[in-house]
Amino acid sequence: MQKTFKNEKILFAEPLFQCDGLAGFTRSELYENAIHRTLRINQLKKEHNWTQEDFDIAIRCLNYEVGFVIHLSMFIPAIERLATDDQKAKWLPLAESYRILGTYAQTELGHGTNLMALETTATFDPRTDEFVLRTPQLSSMKWWPGSLGKTATHAIVLAQLIIGNKNYGMNPFMVQLRSLEDHMPLPGIIVGDIGAKLGANSNDNGFLILNDVRIPRENMLARNSKVTKDGRYIQTSTNKANYATMVLVRLSIIRWAEDTIKNGSLIAIRYSAVRRQSSLQAGGPEMQVLDYQTQQYKIFPSLAASYALFFTYEAMMKEYEIAYAQIMRGNNQLLGQIHGQLSGLKAFASDLVTYELEMCRRSCGGHGYLKASVVGETLLHTLPLVTVEGDNTVMYLQCARYLLKQIAKALAGQDVDEPTSYLKKDILSYTCPVQKGEHCTNPNYLLKIYTQRAHSAIASVARQLQFDLESGKDQSSAFNNNLVSLVQAAKAHCQLCLMKNFVESVSALERTCSENLASVLRQLCLYFGLHGIVTASGEFLESEAIGLQQLEWIKAEELKSLAAIRPNAVALVDAFDLHDQTVMSALGRYDGNAYQHLFEAAKREPMNQTQVPPAYYKYLRDLIKGQPLAKL
Ligand SMILES: CCCCCCCCCC/C=C\CCCCC/C=C/C(=O)SCCNC(=O)CCNC(=O)[C@H](O)C(C)(C)COP(=O)(O)OP(=O)(O)OC[C@H]1O[C@@H](n2cnc3c(N)ncnc32)[C@H](O)[C@@H]1OP(=O)(O)O
Ligand SMILES: Cc1cc2nc3c(=O)[nH]c(=O)nc-3n(C[C@H](O)[C@H](O)[C@H](O)COP(=O)(O)OP(=O)(O)OC[C@H]3O[C@@H](n4cnc5c(N)ncnc54)[C@H](O)[C@@H]3O)c2cc1C
C-alpha cells in the first residue's frame, strides 16, 4: 500500500519518535515535541539524503503528530500558487529554510465557510504605497489558523481588498506577525492560542487581531491579481485561482483519511484475531472474535475503505497534477472539475473514515476505550477532517453544484468532463445488469448499479430544482428547498468514484500481480461494492438500479463475502506494512501480544509511579480510619 519507508529503522531508532510516551504530555509538551520532531526529521533528511517524498512519508509514519503542518501543507503551497515569480524568489527560500514560519489565515471568528463575508480588510493607501490591514470587529479576528497561536512569524492573510471605496473581494496578503529577533508580536498585532481542542493539541491554532497593520504593496500575493502604484486593480486570472491552496489540501485530506482508516482497521482486525471471547458450542473453546459474522460486519468495511481510499487518492493525485499543471500555465479549463471532484471526495472520505473508525473502536470492546488502544485517539485526531478545508456539507454542495452544471451540459448535447461522462447516457436506457444471483459476484456489474444510482440522484434533484423554479420559487429558495437531495446526489457521485477507482485499479493490477493476490483484491472490491449498496439500499431501490430481488441477492452475497475475506483479513492489514510505532496501539502490535502491551502501558501510567496516591493523605486516610474530616 504505502511505499515501504526504507528509512523506518532510522526514524524509530530515536526515542523522540517512539510514541508510547506521548500519553500524559501537557499541551506545551505536545507542542514542543511536535516542533522538535519536524526539525529532527529535517536533520535526518539532510544526514541521509532523504527525498522530499521520504520526508513526507516520515511525517505520515508519525500520523502527522509533528509541528509546522500548516507551514508545510498550506503556507508554502500558497506561496507557490498565489505569488508572482519575484515574490516566490523572495519568500520561498525563507519559508523552505524555516527562516520564516507561516500560517494560512483565512477563517475568522464569525466566518469560515462564507469567504465572501470575511470581514478582515486590506485598504490600499496610495500615499504610502501600502495596504492597511484591519480586523474591524470582534467577529473579524482570524480564528483557527494552525501555528498562528505561538509559532508563526508570518501569515498569508485572506482579506477584502479595498481601493478607494470599492471592495475587490478576497485577496491574499503576506503579513509579518512577529519579530524575527525576539518573536514578540509586532505593533498592531494581537495574537494567541484559541485553547485546548478535542484532539491535535500539539497544534497551536490561534487568533489574530490586526489593528491598522501596514504592509508594503508588494506583499499582496499577486499571481492572480495585483494593485498598481496608482491604485488600479488588475486581475490576471480568475478570482477562483485564489482558492487553489484549498483544492490541494482537500486532496491531502483524502490521503490523511486513508492513513487513519488503515491504522483503525489494522488495530481492529489484529486485535479481533487474538481476542477470544465466548463460544458457539456450549462448553466449546472460546472463539476468535474475528470469527463472529457480526464482528466481520463491523470491521471489514474499514478494511475495504482503506483500499478504496488508497486507489482513489492515487487516481485523484494524477487528476490534480494534470489540472494544476494547466492552471499554473494559465489554463483554468479543469479548475471547475478538480474543485468539484475534490470538494466532494474530501467530504466523502472524511465522513467514511470517521464513521468506520468509531466502528473499529467499538469492535475492541472495553479496551477500545483505553488511550493505549489508540483507536479513540486516532478518531479524535481525525474528527477535524469533516470540517477543515471546508465543512463537509458545504463541500458536498460545491460538488453538487458542479454535477448540476455537468448534467445541464449533457442534456444540452454538449461535452462533459470525464468524471461525469456517465451523465451523457439516456437516463431511460438503463437496464438492471443483475439478472441472476451470480451477477452479484461481478464488481463490473455492481459498478453499473452505482452509475445508475448516481445518475438517477443527480437527474432527480435537477428535475426538482427545475420544477421549483418553474413553479415560481426564486433561485435561493429553490436551492434551499433541495439541499438535502443535492448532498445526496453528491454522495452518490463520490461513492461511484470510489467504486470505479477500486474496480479499475484492481483490473489494472490483475495484469501484473499473481492470481492469488488478484483474487483477494477482487474479493475485497466486490465486498466494498456489495456493502455500499446494502448500506444505502433505499437510494439504490429508489433509483430503480435494483429491485427487491436484486437486493436480496446482494445482501446474501455480502454476507458470503465476509466469510471469503476472513482468511485474508490479517494479511490484508499486514500488507499496509505499518511499523508498530506508527500504529502505536497496544492492541494492534505485529506480535499480537495485546494483553502484555496493555499491561506495559498501564505500568507506564503516571498515576502508577507511586503506590499510595496523594489523595490518600488528604482525604482517604481519615475517612478509612473513621476520623472526622476537617472542613473541606
Ligand atoms: C512535501 C512535504 C509536505 C509535508 C506535509 C506535512 C503535512 C501533511 C499533510 C497534511 C494534510 C492536510 C493538512 C490539513 C490541514 C488543514 C488545516 C485547515 C485549514 C483550513 O481549514 S483553511 C480554510 C478552509 N476554508 C474553506 O475551505 C472555506 C470553505 N468555503 C469556500 O470554499 C467557499 O466559501 C465556497 C466554495 C463555499 C463558496 O465560494 P464562493 O466564491 O463564496 O461562492 P460560489 O458561488 O459557491 O463559488 C464561486 C465560484 O468559485 C468556484 N469555486 C469555489 N471554491 C473553489 C475552489 N476551491 N477552487 C476552484 N473554484 C472554486 C465555484 O465553483 C464557483 O464557480 P462558478 O461560478 O460556478 O464557475
Ligand atoms: C482543527 C482545525 C484546524 C483549522 N485550521 C485552519 C487554518 O489553518 N486556516 C484557516 O483559515 N481555517 C482553519 N480552520 C477553520 C475551518 O476552515 C473552518 O472551521 C471550516 O471552513 C468551517 O467553517 P466554520 O467553522 O465557519 O463552520 P460554519 O460554516 O459556520 O458551519 C456551521 C454549520 O453551518 C452549516 N453551513 C454553513 N454554510 C452553509 C451553507 N452555505 N449551506 C448549508 N449549510 C451551511 C455547516 O454545514 C455546519 O453544519 C480550522 C478548523 C479546525 C477545526
XYZ file of N, CA, C and O and ligand atoms in Angstrom, residues 52-53 55-57 59-60 64 66-74 77 104-107 112-117 144-146 170 203 205 238-256 327 335-340 343 346 384-385 387-391 394-395 397-398 401-402 405, ligand 1:
373
model
N 12.219 14.516 -0.739
C 11.045 15.198 -0.161
C 9.953 14.177 0.130
O 9.219 14.265 1.109
N 9.856 13.151 -0.732
C 8.862 12.096 -0.517
C 9.169 11.324 0.764
O 8.267 11.013 1.543
N 10.615 12.563 3.333
C 10.237 13.490 4.416
C 8.719 13.387 4.659
O 8.248 13.260 5.782
N 7.985 13.382 3.571
C 6.517 13.314 3.638
C 6.087 11.995 4.272
O 5.243 11.951 5.161
N 6.723 10.887 3.858
C 6.359 9.575 4.416
C 6.722 9.515 5.899
O 5.959 8.996 6.721
N 6.568 11.899 8.007
C 5.503 12.613 8.731
C 4.265 11.743 8.829
O 3.603 11.672 9.860
N 3.980 11.019 7.725
C 2.808 10.129 7.761
C 3.039 8.984 8.745
O 2.139 8.549 9.431
N 1.143 12.390 11.398
C 1.081 13.844 11.326
C 1.224 14.485 12.715
O 0.889 15.644 12.892
N 3.298 16.083 14.229
C 4.533 16.843 14.033
C 4.176 18.323 14.033
O 2.991 18.698 13.973
N 5.186 19.154 14.050
C 4.960 20.599 14.033
C 4.951 21.145 12.615
O 5.298 20.451 11.656
N 4.544 22.388 12.489
C 4.594 23.128 11.223
C 3.729 22.507 10.129
O 4.036 22.656 8.940
N 2.640 21.827 10.485
C 1.811 21.179 9.462
C 1.238 22.203 8.493
O 1.259 22.020 7.278
N 0.779 23.335 9.017
C 0.186 24.347 8.112
C 1.279 25.061 7.318
O 1.104 25.392 6.145
N 2.420 25.256 7.941
C 3.567 25.861 7.231
C 3.890 25.027 5.995
O 4.052 25.538 4.895
N 3.931 23.702 6.205
C 4.327 22.775 5.146
C 3.189 22.497 4.164
O 3.406 22.408 2.967
N 1.961 22.377 4.678
C 0.872 21.918 3.809
C 0.020 23.041 3.253
O -0.788 22.825 2.368
N 0.205 24.276 3.772
C -0.614 25.384 3.253
C 0.203 26.638 2.957
O 0.059 27.221 1.886
N 2.682 25.899 -0.024
C 1.897 25.723 -1.256
C 1.157 26.981 -1.680
O 0.993 27.250 -2.872
N -1.817 29.955 7.315
C -2.773 30.369 6.278
C -3.987 30.907 7.015
O -4.783 30.138 7.576
N -4.091 32.229 7.105
C -5.099 32.851 7.979
C -6.282 33.335 7.169
O -6.303 34.463 6.673
N -7.250 32.507 7.020
C -8.474 32.816 6.257
C -9.684 32.867 7.150
O -10.392 33.852 7.205
N -9.928 31.838 7.929
C -11.125 31.740 8.773
C -11.115 32.790 9.875
O -10.066 33.113 10.422
N -16.231 31.142 8.409
C -15.240 30.174 7.946
C -15.639 29.701 6.573
O -14.857 29.697 5.639
N -16.916 29.355 6.445
C -17.401 28.886 5.147
C -17.554 30.027 4.154
O -17.036 29.981 3.053
N -18.244 31.044 4.596
C -18.645 32.093 3.649
C -17.529 33.102 3.422
O -17.437 34.134 4.089
N -16.680 32.781 2.467
C -15.492 33.608 2.235
C -15.857 34.998 1.746
O -15.146 35.966 1.985
N -17.004 35.113 1.035
C -17.407 36.434 0.542
C -17.669 37.391 1.695
O -17.599 38.600 1.536
N -17.974 36.817 2.877
C -18.369 37.670 4.011
C -17.223 37.895 4.992
O -17.427 38.460 6.071
N -8.666 30.106 14.305
C -8.399 28.729 13.901
C -7.058 28.491 13.186
O -6.516 27.408 13.296
N -6.504 29.404 12.419
C -5.321 29.038 11.649
C -4.265 28.318 12.475
O -3.935 28.733 13.588
N -3.790 27.214 11.934
C -2.801 26.395 12.621
C -1.477 27.128 12.731
O -1.102 27.879 11.840
N -11.912 38.945 -1.818
C -10.882 38.324 -1.003
C -9.595 38.156 -1.805
O -9.620 37.615 -2.911
N -0.985 21.238 18.104
C -1.070 22.336 17.148
C -1.611 23.595 17.833
O -2.629 23.540 18.515
N -3.439 26.255 17.208
C -4.403 27.032 16.420
C -4.631 28.353 17.146
O -4.770 28.377 18.366
N -8.690 34.252 -12.975
C -9.959 34.220 -12.269
C -9.733 34.307 -10.764
O -8.760 33.760 -10.250
N -10.658 34.940 -10.088
C -10.569 35.033 -8.634
C -10.517 33.651 -7.990
O -9.936 33.452 -6.941
N -11.129 32.672 -8.700
C -11.180 31.308 -8.141
C -9.775 30.758 -7.960
O -9.531 29.894 -7.148
N -8.844 31.285 -8.747
C -7.464 30.774 -8.638
C -6.898 31.047 -7.254
O -6.000 30.351 -6.774
N -7.474 32.040 -6.566
C -7.016 32.303 -5.197
C -7.490 31.230 -4.224
O -7.098 31.199 -3.069
N -8.351 30.353 -4.720
C -8.843 29.257 -3.883
C -7.959 28.018 -4.046
O -8.252 26.964 -3.500
N -6.909 28.133 -4.857
C -6.173 26.926 -5.285
C -5.586 26.132 -4.123
O -5.547 24.907 -4.144
N -5.129 26.848 -3.091
C -4.491 26.124 -1.986
C -5.465 25.155 -1.338
O -5.110 24.038 -0.960
N -6.715 25.580 -1.232
C -7.710 24.734 -0.563
C -7.948 23.453 -1.355
O -8.176 22.390 -0.792
N -7.843 23.552 -2.669
C -8.053 22.360 -3.503
C -6.963 21.336 -3.219
O -7.224 20.150 -3.012
N -5.732 21.817 -3.125
C -4.605 20.910 -2.848
C -4.782 20.242 -1.492
O -4.604 19.027 -1.341
N -5.167 21.013 -0.482
C -5.270 20.451 0.869
C -6.405 19.435 0.929
O -6.322 18.430 1.622
N -7.483 19.675 0.140
C -8.570 18.677 0.115
C -8.062 17.342 -0.447
O -8.451 16.272 0.021
N -7.145 17.410 -1.393
C -6.526 16.187 -1.897
C -5.692 15.532 -0.796
O -5.781 14.326 -0.557
N -4.935 16.336 -0.054
C -4.113 15.790 1.042
C -4.977 15.152 2.118
O -4.586 14.188 2.770
N -6.161 15.697 2.296
C -7.063 15.163 3.333
C -7.562 13.772 2.947
O -7.758 12.907 3.811
N -7.722 13.513 1.668
C -8.121 12.158 1.243
C -7.036 11.160 1.638
O -7.312 10.076 2.161
N -5.770 11.582 1.486
C -4.689 10.672 1.877
C -4.608 10.548 3.394
O -4.353 9.470 3.936
N -4.854 11.668 4.092
C -4.874 11.624 5.558
C -5.945 10.646 6.027
O -5.731 9.808 6.900
N -3.417 24.839 -14.843
C -3.791 26.079 -14.152
C -2.575 26.974 -13.976
O -2.626 28.188 -14.186
N -10.251 23.699 -13.740
C -10.405 24.195 -12.370
C -11.742 23.762 -11.772
O -11.809 23.243 -10.658
N -12.806 23.928 -12.533
C -14.136 23.573 -12.016
C -14.234 22.087 -11.722
O -14.773 21.679 -10.688
N -13.663 21.260 -12.619
C -13.708 19.805 -12.424
C -12.951 19.407 -11.184
O -13.452 18.665 -10.340
N -11.727 19.907 -11.047
C -10.917 19.448 -9.908
C -11.493 19.972 -8.603
O -11.471 19.296 -7.580
N -12.069 21.163 -8.649
C -12.722 21.698 -7.436
C -13.951 20.862 -7.086
O -14.119 20.444 -5.936
N -14.768 20.578 -8.075
C -15.984 19.797 -7.813
C -15.664 18.403 -7.312
O -16.236 17.932 -6.324
N -13.820 18.619 -3.731
C -14.746 19.042 -2.657
C -15.557 17.848 -2.195
O -15.647 17.554 -1.002
N -13.259 14.874 -0.671
C -12.733 15.194 0.666
C -13.817 14.963 1.708
O -13.595 14.370 2.760
N -11.474 16.440 12.947
C -11.486 17.751 12.281
C -11.602 17.646 10.762
O -12.033 18.595 10.102
N -11.258 16.496 10.189
C -11.241 16.404 8.717
C -12.630 16.603 8.120
O -12.767 16.931 6.952
N -14.448 18.970 8.921
C -14.689 20.425 8.993
C -13.606 21.228 8.288
O -13.901 22.194 7.590
N -12.330 20.855 8.512
C -11.258 21.660 7.941
C -11.312 21.639 6.422
O -11.841 20.712 5.821
N -10.780 22.697 5.862
C -10.727 22.808 4.401
C -12.122 22.751 3.798
O -12.308 22.351 2.659
N -13.077 23.213 4.610
C -14.452 23.254 4.096
C -15.321 22.241 4.798
O -15.088 21.045 4.697
N -16.317 22.736 5.512
C -17.295 21.873 6.175
C -17.881 20.908 5.148
O -18.176 21.298 4.013
N -20.969 21.738 3.100
C -20.698 22.800 2.125
C -19.904 22.246 0.953
O -20.141 22.605 -0.211
N -19.024 21.325 1.235
C -18.219 20.721 0.170
C -19.087 19.829 -0.726
O -18.949 19.847 -1.950
N -22.116 20.319 -1.327
C -22.939 21.234 -2.129
C -22.132 21.851 -3.273
O -22.658 22.086 -4.368
N -20.845 22.060 -3.041
C -20.000 22.531 -4.132
C -19.898 21.459 -5.216
O -19.949 21.737 -6.413
N -23.147 21.324 -7.066
C -23.256 22.460 -7.985
C -22.534 22.131 -9.295
O -22.997 22.388 -10.396
N -21.383 21.477 -9.150
C -20.611 21.048 -10.327
C -21.402 20.005 -11.122
O -21.519 20.088 -12.348
N -24.185 21.455 -13.209
C -23.675 22.077 -14.437
C -23.383 20.996 -15.475
O -23.662 21.146 -16.669
C 6.052 17.720 0.750
C 6.176 17.683 2.239
C 4.950 18.245 2.835
C 4.763 17.764 4.242
C 3.302 17.912 4.617
C 3.115 17.874 6.088
C 1.659 17.855 6.400
C 0.999 16.649 5.820
C -0.214 16.986 5.008
C -1.352 17.322 5.925
C -2.618 17.186 5.163
C -3.546 18.053 5.243
C -3.393 19.247 6.105
C -4.734 19.590 6.654
C -4.626 20.816 7.476
C -5.924 21.527 7.382
C -5.945 22.705 8.314
C -7.156 23.520 7.988
C -7.080 24.539 7.091
C -8.293 25.258 6.738
O -9.371 24.910 7.128
S -8.049 26.579 5.694
C -9.647 27.290 5.499
C -10.560 26.412 4.683
N -11.761 27.109 4.394
C -12.610 26.722 3.451
O -12.470 25.690 2.835
C -13.747 27.646 3.205
C -14.911 26.937 2.542
N -15.672 27.878 1.752
C -15.395 28.016 0.418
O -14.535 27.386 -0.154
C -16.249 28.994 -0.333
O -16.803 29.939 0.517
C -17.416 28.313 -1.060
C -16.854 27.369 -2.085
C -18.271 27.575 -0.078
C -18.276 29.368 -1.721
O -17.430 30.058 -2.613
P -17.899 31.489 -3.112
O -16.855 32.024 -4.021
O -18.273 32.290 -1.935
O -19.242 31.266 -3.926
P -19.622 30.206 -5.014
O -20.603 30.901 -5.896
O -20.027 28.930 -4.367
O -18.295 29.943 -5.873
C -17.937 30.924 -6.854
C -17.215 30.182 -7.938
O -15.957 29.748 -7.415
C -15.803 28.368 -7.607
N -15.018 27.865 -6.514
C -15.329 27.921 -5.213
N -14.330 27.367 -4.495
C -13.375 26.985 -5.366
C -12.089 26.347 -5.238
N -11.606 25.996 -4.036
N -11.365 26.122 -6.337
C -11.863 26.477 -7.545
N -13.066 27.062 -7.765
C -13.796 27.316 -6.663
C -17.214 27.833 -7.614
O -17.267 26.589 -8.267
C -17.907 28.924 -8.394
O -17.551 28.758 -9.732
P -18.673 29.002 -10.871
O -19.127 30.415 -10.685
O -19.756 28.018 -10.563
O -17.950 28.707 -12.140
